[in-house]
Amino acid sequence: MLPPVDVIYERQWRPMPYPIFALQRLGCMGTLYGGFPKFRYTRSGIPADIVKSFPVATVWNHARSKYNLPSFLAMDEPKTLARWVRSHSDLAPAVWSNGTVHRFLFSHLKPTGRKLILERGSMHPFEHFHYQQRARREAGLSFTEKTPDSVLHEIEQTDLADAVLSCSATVRRSYLDHGFDPAKIHDCDFGIDTGEFPRMPREVARGRPIRIGVVGMIGFRKGVWRVIRIAEWAKRSGLPIEVHFVGPIENPEAAEMLAKSDGNYKLHGVLKGAALKKMLQSLDLYMLPSYEEGLPFSVLEAMSSGLAAIVSTDTGACEAAVDDVSGVHLTSFTDEEFDRKLRPLLEDPEKIMSMGDAARARILENYTIDHYYGRIRTAMERIFSIA
């Protein structure tokens, strides 16, 4: 029998209920400690009686941003949440942490003998930082090659974990490359509720531009500069495409870069629920050429809806989207590569449709929520050495 596991989520991450439901199935879910207001968790289907929240920093930062107060007044959300969690003497024998709250938690909990479990949706902290600097460098912006003390501290705290739940082989490799004990890494590739994102009926793109969607934060880590290059190449090449951005713009630099681009794109802001699904149905292809990412949920959801995905080989998305079968892998992001890899697809609407069918099949075969639950079960049994 598995011991109780408390889970700490500093934010209300949309796929957050999945780990909670997985632990409930295993009968070992303890308490969810969250940094957002309680209703943000319970409306996702998480029972109210297992949720404790401390949203002081989150609410304050929201108000500071809304009223344009100086940035030095911002509260450190992970640190605030960690201090509150540490004040509880009744924590479970195992603590599962998501995000970066472990930076201020693990060194305090390690002496207590609790199992420290770290869920990772992105690469090792060193690569997580430096890939973003690479994105800025390639976009012609200021960057640094020096690893900040905050990242070095995060690496130290990460090394205290008894187990890392890796969402993809890409994440696993990044930890192994930095000397992490392979016995502590457990493969827990993400899965999604394919019923929530069913195969959507679409028209073959004849006599109109190919519609390509990009969902998520519009910024450098997510590859906005690469998207711009693709849009501008397509315009120069006479290939009719529309790039549809869905999500907030991360910073003024990204906004300025988009404003200067003559590529054919549209900004839709943040879309959720039915509006997001309607947008997905209107698309022909999905694209997320990130510089650093474990296994993006948006790629899995788009593929589940029947969209082939254009992805970067820098991320775990290339594990889900099989090159030239259910997606397109890009590495160099040069015109030569676009001519070789993208042009044949953009000139063949029928192939776009067939690759969309293959994308849906790929998700059903490997990335459903039941696949994910099974991986969590295997990981928990290994972590607690249950045969």
GROMACS .gro file of N, CA, C and O in nm, residues 205-293:
model
  356
  205ALA      N    1  -0.803   2.236  -4.715
  205ALA     CA    2  -0.770   2.377  -4.738
  205ALA      C    3  -0.745   2.404  -4.886
  205ALA      O    4  -0.631   2.412  -4.932
  206ARG      N    5  -0.853   2.417  -4.961
  206ARG     CA    6  -0.842   2.450  -5.103
  206ARG      C    7  -0.896   2.591  -5.127
  206ARG      O    8  -1.001   2.627  -5.077
  207GLY      N    9  -0.821   2.670  -5.202
  207GLY     CA   10  -0.868   2.803  -5.238
  207GLY      C   11  -0.863   2.904  -5.125
  207GLY      O   12  -0.928   3.009  -5.132
  208ARG      N   13  -0.788   2.873  -5.021
  208ARG     CA   14  -0.772   2.966  -4.909
  208ARG      C   15  -0.637   2.942  -4.845
  208ARG      O   16  -0.573   2.838  -4.867
  209PRO      N   17  -0.591   3.035  -4.760
  209PRO     CA   18  -0.463   3.014  -4.693
  209PRO      C   19  -0.467   2.896  -4.595
  209PRO      O   20  -0.573   2.864  -4.539
  210ILE      N   21  -0.353   2.832  -4.577
  210ILE     CA   22  -0.338   2.729  -4.474
  210ILE      C   23  -0.335   2.799  -4.339
  210ILE      O   24  -0.255   2.889  -4.316
  211ARG      N   25  -0.423   2.756  -4.249
  211ARG     CA   26  -0.430   2.819  -4.116
  211ARG      C   27  -0.346   2.738  -4.017
  211ARG      O   28  -0.372   2.620  -3.994
  212ILE      N   29  -0.248   2.806  -3.958
  212ILE     CA   30  -0.155   2.741  -3.864
  212ILE      C   31  -0.171   2.807  -3.727
  212ILE      O   32  -0.160   2.930  -3.716
  213GLY      N   33  -0.197   2.727  -3.625
  213GLY     CA   34  -0.220   2.780  -3.492
  213GLY      C   35  -0.098   2.768  -3.401
  213GLY      O   36  -0.021   2.672  -3.411
  214VAL      N   37  -0.081   2.867  -3.314
  214VAL     CA   38   0.023   2.867  -3.210
  214VAL      C   39  -0.047   2.906  -3.079
  214VAL      O   40  -0.098   3.017  -3.068
  215VAL      N   41  -0.053   2.814  -2.982
  215VAL     CA   42  -0.126   2.838  -2.859
  215VAL      C   43  -0.030   2.840  -2.741
  215VAL      O   44   0.053   2.750  -2.725
  216GLY      N   45  -0.041   2.942  -2.657
  216GLY     CA   46   0.043   2.952  -2.538
  216GLY      C   47   0.104   3.091  -2.526
  216GLY      O   48   0.070   3.183  -2.601
  217MET      N   49   0.194   3.103  -2.430
  217MET     CA   50   0.263   3.231  -2.410
  217MET      C   51   0.340   3.269  -2.537
  217MET      O   52   0.416   3.189  -2.590
  218ILE      N   53   0.319   3.391  -2.585
  218ILE     CA   54   0.386   3.437  -2.707
  218ILE      C   55   0.514   3.505  -2.664
  218ILE      O   56   0.515   3.622  -2.625
  219GLY      N   57   0.624   3.430  -2.667
  219GLY     CA   58   0.751   3.483  -2.619
  219GLY      C   59   0.867   3.407  -2.680
  219GLY      O   60   0.849   3.318  -2.765
  220PHE      N   61   0.986   3.437  -2.633
  220PHE     CA   62   1.106   3.382  -2.697
  220PHE      C   63   1.129   3.236  -2.666
  220PHE      O   64   1.172   3.159  -2.752
  221ARG      N   65   1.100   3.192  -2.543
  221ARG     CA   66   1.119   3.051  -2.511
  221ARG      C   67   1.027   2.964  -2.597
  221ARG      O   68   1.066   2.855  -2.638
  222LYS      N   69   0.908   3.014  -2.624
  222LYS     CA   70   0.812   2.938  -2.705
  222LYS      C   71   0.839   2.950  -2.855
  222LYS      O   72   0.766   2.893  -2.936
  223GLY      N   73   0.942   3.027  -2.891
  223GLY     CA   74   0.984   3.029  -3.031
  223GLY      C   75   0.916   3.132  -3.118
  223GLY      O   76   0.900   3.111  -3.240
  224VAL      N   77   0.876   3.248  -3.062
  224VAL     CA   78   0.806   3.348  -3.144
  224VAL      C   79   0.894   3.395  -3.260
  224VAL      O   80   0.844   3.419  -3.372
  225TRP      N   81   1.025   3.404  -3.237
  225TRP     CA   82   1.114   3.446  -3.345
  225TRP      C   83   1.115   3.343  -3.458
  225TRP      O   84   1.118   3.378  -3.576
  226ARG      N   85   1.109   3.217  -3.423
  226ARG     CA   86   1.105   3.111  -3.525
  226ARG      C   87   0.973   3.116  -3.602
  226ARG      O   88   0.972   3.094  -3.724
  227VAL      N   89   0.864   3.142  -3.533
  227VAL     CA   90   0.735   3.153  -3.601
  227VAL      C   91   0.738   3.269  -3.700
  227VAL      O   92   0.690   3.257  -3.814
  228ILE      N   93   0.794   3.381  -3.659
  228ILE     CA   94   0.804   3.497  -3.748
  228ILE      C   95   0.885   3.462  -3.872
  228ILE      O   96   0.847   3.499  -3.985
  229ARG      N   97   0.995   3.391  -3.855
  229ARG     CA   98   1.078   3.353  -3.970
  229ARG      C   99   1.001   3.266  -4.067
  229ARG      O  100   1.013   3.280  -4.190
  230ILE      N  101   0.921   3.173  -4.015
  230ILE     CA  102   0.842   3.085  -4.101
  230ILE      C  103   0.737   3.167  -4.176
  230ILE      O  104   0.718   3.149  -4.297
  231ALA      N  105   0.669   3.258  -4.105
  231ALA     CA  106   0.565   3.339  -4.170
  231ALA      C  107   0.624   3.427  -4.279
  231ALA      O  108   0.565   3.443  -4.387
  232GLU      N  109   0.741   3.486  -4.253
  232GLU     CA  110   0.804   3.573  -4.352
  232GLU      C  111   0.858   3.492  -4.470
  232GLU      O  112   0.850   3.537  -4.585
  233TRP      N  113   0.912   3.374  -4.443
  233TRP     CA  114   0.957   3.286  -4.553
  233TRP      C  115   0.839   3.249  -4.643
  233TRP      O  116   0.850   3.251  -4.767
  234ALA      N  117   0.727   3.213  -4.583
  234ALA     CA  118   0.610   3.173  -4.661
  234ALA      C  119   0.562   3.287  -4.749
  234ALA      O  120   0.527   3.266  -4.867
  235LYS      N  121   0.565   3.409  -4.697
  235LYS     CA  122   0.521   3.524  -4.777
  235LYS      C  123   0.616   3.546  -4.895
  235LYS      O  124   0.570   3.568  -5.008
  236ARG      N  125   0.747   3.538  -4.868
  236ARG     CA  126   0.844   3.555  -4.978
  236ARG      C  127   0.830   3.445  -5.082
  236ARG      O  128   0.854   3.468  -5.201
  237SER      N  129   0.791   3.327  -5.036
  237SER     CA  130   0.783   3.211  -5.125
  237SER      C  131   0.649   3.199  -5.197
  237SER      O  132   0.629   3.106  -5.276
  238GLY      N  133   0.558   3.290  -5.168
  238GLY     CA  134   0.427   3.286  -5.233
  238GLY      C  135   0.338   3.175  -5.181
  238GLY      O  136   0.245   3.133  -5.250
  239LEU      N  137   0.364   3.128  -5.059
  239LEU     CA  138   0.283   3.023  -4.999
  239LEU      C  139   0.179   3.087  -4.908
  239LEU      O  140   0.213   3.154  -4.811
  240PRO      N  141   0.051   3.071  -4.938
  240PRO     CA  142  -0.053   3.138  -4.860
  240PRO      C  143  -0.079   3.069  -4.725
  240PRO      O  144  -0.142   2.964  -4.720
  241ILE      N  145  -0.026   3.128  -4.619
  241ILE     CA  146  -0.054   3.076  -4.485
  241ILE      C  147  -0.100   3.190  -4.395
  241ILE      O  148  -0.070   3.307  -4.421
  242GLU      N  149  -0.176   3.155  -4.292
  242GLU     CA  150  -0.213   3.246  -4.186
  242GLU      C  151  -0.167   3.185  -4.054
  242GLU      O  152  -0.199   3.069  -4.025
  243VAL      N  153  -0.092   3.260  -3.976
  243VAL     CA  154  -0.050   3.214  -3.844
  243VAL      C  155  -0.144   3.278  -3.741
  243VAL      O  156  -0.157   3.400  -3.736
  244HIS      N  157  -0.207   3.193  -3.661
  244HIS     CA  158  -0.302   3.240  -3.560
  244HIS      C  159  -0.243   3.219  -3.421
  244HIS      O  160  -0.229   3.106  -3.375
  245PHE      N  161  -0.207   3.331  -3.356
  245PHE     CA  162  -0.152   3.326  -3.220
  245PHE      C  163  -0.267   3.330  -3.119
  245PHE      O  164  -0.351   3.420  -3.124
  246VAL      N  165  -0.265   3.235  -3.026
  246VAL     CA  166  -0.363   3.233  -2.917
  246VAL      C  167  -0.287   3.234  -2.785
  246VAL      O  168  -0.215   3.141  -2.754
  247GLY      N  169  -0.301   3.341  -2.709
  247GLY     CA  170  -0.231   3.351  -2.581
  247GLY      C  171  -0.182   3.493  -2.558
  247GLY      O  172  -0.188   3.579  -2.646
  248PRO      N  173  -0.131   3.517  -2.437
  248PRO     CA  174  -0.080   3.650  -2.404
  248PRO      C  175   0.060   3.672  -2.459
  248PRO      O  176   0.137   3.577  -2.475
  249ILE      N  177   0.094   3.796  -2.490
  249ILE     CA  178   0.230   3.830  -2.531
  249ILE      C  179   0.315   3.846  -2.407
  249ILE      O  180   0.279   3.919  -2.314
  250GLU      N  181   0.429   3.780  -2.404
  250GLU     CA  182   0.509   3.770  -2.282
  250GLU      C  183   0.571   3.902  -2.239
  250GLU      O  184   0.576   3.934  -2.121
  251ASN      N  185   0.623   3.978  -2.335
  251ASN     CA  186   0.694   4.100  -2.298
  251ASN      C  187   0.692   4.200  -2.415
  251ASN      O  188   0.658   4.164  -2.528
  252PRO      N  189   0.729   4.325  -2.388
  252PRO     CA  190   0.727   4.427  -2.495
  252PRO      C  191   0.819   4.392  -2.611
  252PRO      O  192   0.790   4.431  -2.726
  253GLU      N  193   0.929   4.324  -2.585
  253GLU     CA  194   1.021   4.288  -2.694
  253GLU      C  195   0.953   4.198  -2.795
  253GLU      O  196   0.969   4.216  -2.917
  254ALA      N  197   0.877   4.100  -2.747
  254ALA     CA  198   0.806   4.011  -2.838
  254ALA      C  199   0.699   4.086  -2.915
  254ALA      O  200   0.680   4.065  -3.037
  255ALA      N  201   0.629   4.177  -2.847
  255ALA     CA  202   0.527   4.257  -2.914
  255ALA      C  203   0.587   4.344  -3.023
  255ALA      O  204   0.532   4.356  -3.134
  256GLU      N  205   0.702   4.405  -2.994
  256GLU     CA  206   0.768   4.491  -3.092
  256GLU      C  207   0.814   4.411  -3.213
  256GLU      O  208   0.802   4.455  -3.328
  257MET      N  209   0.864   4.290  -3.189
  257MET     CA  210   0.912   4.206  -3.298
  257MET      C  211   0.796   4.165  -3.389
  257MET      O  212   0.809   4.164  -3.513
  258LEU      N  213   0.682   4.134  -3.330
  258LEU     CA  214   0.565   4.099  -3.411
  258LEU      C  215   0.517   4.220  -3.491
  258LEU      O  216   0.480   4.207  -3.608
  259ALA      N  217   0.520   4.337  -3.429
  259ALA     CA  218   0.473   4.458  -3.497
  259ALA      C  219   0.559   4.491  -3.619
  259ALA      O  220   0.508   4.544  -3.719
  260LYS      N  221   0.687   4.460  -3.614
  260LYS     CA  222   0.778   4.489  -3.724
  260LYS      C  223   0.772   4.385  -3.835
  260LYS      O  224   0.820   4.409  -3.946
  261SER      N  225   0.715   4.269  -3.807
  261SER     CA  226   0.712   4.161  -3.905
  261SER      C  227   0.605   4.185  -4.011
  261SER      O  228   0.496   4.237  -3.981
  262ASP      N  229   0.635   4.148  -4.135
  262ASP     CA  230   0.535   4.159  -4.241
  262ASP      C  231   0.474   4.023  -4.273
  262ASP      O  232   0.408   4.005  -4.375
  263GLY      N  233   0.497   3.925  -4.184
  263GLY     CA  234   0.434   3.794  -4.202
  263GLY      C  235   0.283   3.803  -4.181
  263GLY      O  236   0.233   3.895  -4.116
  264ASN      N  237   0.211   3.706  -4.235
  264ASN     CA  238   0.065   3.705  -4.225
  264ASN      C  239   0.024   3.635  -4.096
  264ASN      O  240   0.023   3.512  -4.088
  265TYR      N  241  -0.006   3.713  -3.993
  265TYR     CA  242  -0.044   3.653  -3.865
  265TYR      C  243  -0.158   3.733  -3.802
  265TYR      O  244  -0.181   3.850  -3.834
  266LYS      N  245  -0.228   3.667  -3.710
  266LYS     CA  246  -0.336   3.731  -3.637
  266LYS      C  247  -0.320   3.699  -3.488
  266LYS      O  248  -0.284   3.586  -3.452
  267LEU      N  249  -0.348   3.797  -3.402
  267LEU     CA  250  -0.342   3.780  -3.258
  267LEU      C  251  -0.484   3.769  -3.204
  267LEU      O  252  -0.567   3.855  -3.227
  268HIS      N  253  -0.511   3.661  -3.129
  268HIS     CA  254  -0.646   3.636  -3.078
  268HIS      C  255  -0.656   3.652  -2.926
  268HIS      O  256  -0.766   3.637  -2.872
  269GLY      N  257  -0.545   3.681  -2.860
  269GLY     CA  258  -0.550   3.690  -2.715
  269GLY      C  259  -0.568   3.553  -2.651
  269GLY      O  260  -0.547   3.450  -2.714
  270VAL      N  261  -0.610   3.553  -2.526
  270VAL     CA  262  -0.630   3.427  -2.453
  270VAL      C  263  -0.768   3.370  -2.484
  270VAL      O  264  -0.869   3.440  -2.471
  271LEU      N  265  -0.772   3.245  -2.525
  271LEU     CA  266  -0.898   3.174  -2.550
  271LEU      C  267  -0.902   3.050  -2.461
  271LEU      O  268  -0.802   2.981  -2.446
  272LYS      N  269  -1.018   3.022  -2.406
  272LYS     CA  270  -1.035   2.905  -2.320
  272LYS      C  271  -1.164   2.833  -2.355
  272LYS      O  272  -1.252   2.887  -2.422
  273GLY      N  273  -1.173   2.708  -2.309
  273GLY     CA  274  -1.298   2.633  -2.321
  273GLY      C  275  -1.346   2.621  -2.464
  273GLY      O  276  -1.271   2.586  -2.556
  274ALA      N  277  -1.475   2.653  -2.483
  274ALA     CA  278  -1.538   2.638  -2.615
  274ALA      C  279  -1.473   2.726  -2.720
  274ALA      O  280  -1.461   2.686  -2.837
  275ALA      N  281  -1.427   2.844  -2.679
  275ALA     CA  282  -1.363   2.935  -2.775
  275ALA      C  283  -1.232   2.877  -2.827
  275ALA      O  284  -1.201   2.888  -2.946
  276LEU      N  285  -1.156   2.813  -2.738
  276LEU     CA  286  -1.030   2.751  -2.780
  276LEU      C  287  -1.058   2.633  -2.873
  276LEU      O  288  -0.991   2.617  -2.976
  277LYS      N  289  -1.157   2.553  -2.839
  277LYS     CA  290  -1.188   2.438  -2.925
  277LYS      C  291  -1.238   2.482  -3.062
  277LYS      O  292  -1.206   2.420  -3.164
  278LYS      N  293  -1.315   2.591  -3.066
  278LYS     CA  294  -1.361   2.644  -3.194
  278LYS      C  295  -1.243   2.690  -3.278
  278LYS      O  296  -1.239   2.669  -3.400
  279MET      N  297  -1.145   2.754  -3.213
  279MET     CA  298  -1.025   2.797  -3.285
  279MET      C  299  -0.950   2.676  -3.340
  279MET      O  300  -0.907   2.675  -3.456
  280LEU      N  301  -0.931   2.572  -3.258
  280LEU     CA  302  -0.861   2.452  -3.305
  280LEU      C  303  -0.931   2.392  -3.426
  280LEU      O  304  -0.866   2.345  -3.520
  281GLN      N  305  -1.063   2.392  -3.425
  281GLN     CA  306  -1.137   2.334  -3.537
  281GLN      C  307  -1.115   2.414  -3.666
  281GLN      O  308  -1.123   2.358  -3.776
  282SER      N  309  -1.087   2.543  -3.654
  282SER     CA  310  -1.069   2.626  -3.773
  282SER      C  311  -0.931   2.612  -3.834
  282SER      O  312  -0.907   2.661  -3.945
  283LEU      N  313  -0.839   2.543  -3.764
  283LEU     CA  314  -0.700   2.535  -3.810
  283LEU      C  315  -0.676   2.414  -3.901
  283LEU      O  316  -0.753   2.317  -3.900
  284ASP      N  317  -0.566   2.422  -3.975
  284ASP     CA  318  -0.522   2.310  -4.059
  284ASP      C  319  -0.398   2.242  -4.002
  284ASP      O  320  -0.377   2.122  -4.022
  285LEU      N  321  -0.314   2.319  -3.934
  285LEU     CA  322  -0.191   2.268  -3.877
  285LEU      C  323  -0.167   2.337  -3.742
  285LEU      O  324  -0.221   2.444  -3.715
  286TYR      N  325  -0.084   2.273  -3.661
  286TYR     CA  326  -0.045   2.333  -3.534
  286TYR      C  327   0.106   2.354  -3.536
  286TYR      O  328   0.179   2.278  -3.601
  287MET      N  329   0.153   2.455  -3.464
  287MET     CA  330   0.296   2.483  -3.463
  287MET      C  331   0.339   2.529  -3.324
  287MET      O  332   0.274   2.615  -3.264
  288LEU      N  333   0.448   2.473  -3.273
  288LEU     CA  334   0.507   2.519  -3.148
  288LEU      C  335   0.658   2.491  -3.152
  288LEU      O  336   0.706   2.390  -3.101
  289PRO      N  337   0.734   2.584  -3.213
  289PRO     CA  338   0.878   2.562  -3.231
  289PRO      C  339   0.960   2.611  -3.113
  289PRO      O  340   1.053   2.691  -3.128
  290SER      N  341   0.927   2.567  -2.992
  290SER     CA  342   0.991   2.616  -2.870
  290SER      C  343   1.140   2.584  -2.867
  290SER      O  344   1.187   2.487  -2.927
  291TYR      N  345   1.212   2.662  -2.789
  291TYR     CA  346   1.354   2.636  -2.763
  291TYR      C  347   1.371   2.539  -2.647
  291TYR      O  348   1.470   2.467  -2.641
  292GLU      N  349   1.279   2.543  -2.553
  292GLU     CA  350   1.292   2.458  -2.434
  292GLU      C  351   1.154   2.422  -2.384
  292GLU      O  352   1.072   2.509  -2.357
  293GLU      N  353   1.127   2.293  -2.375
  293GLU     CA  354   0.998   2.248  -2.325
  293GLU      C  355   1.004   2.096  -2.310
  293GLU      O  356   1.072   2.028  -2.388
   0.00000   0.00000   0.00000
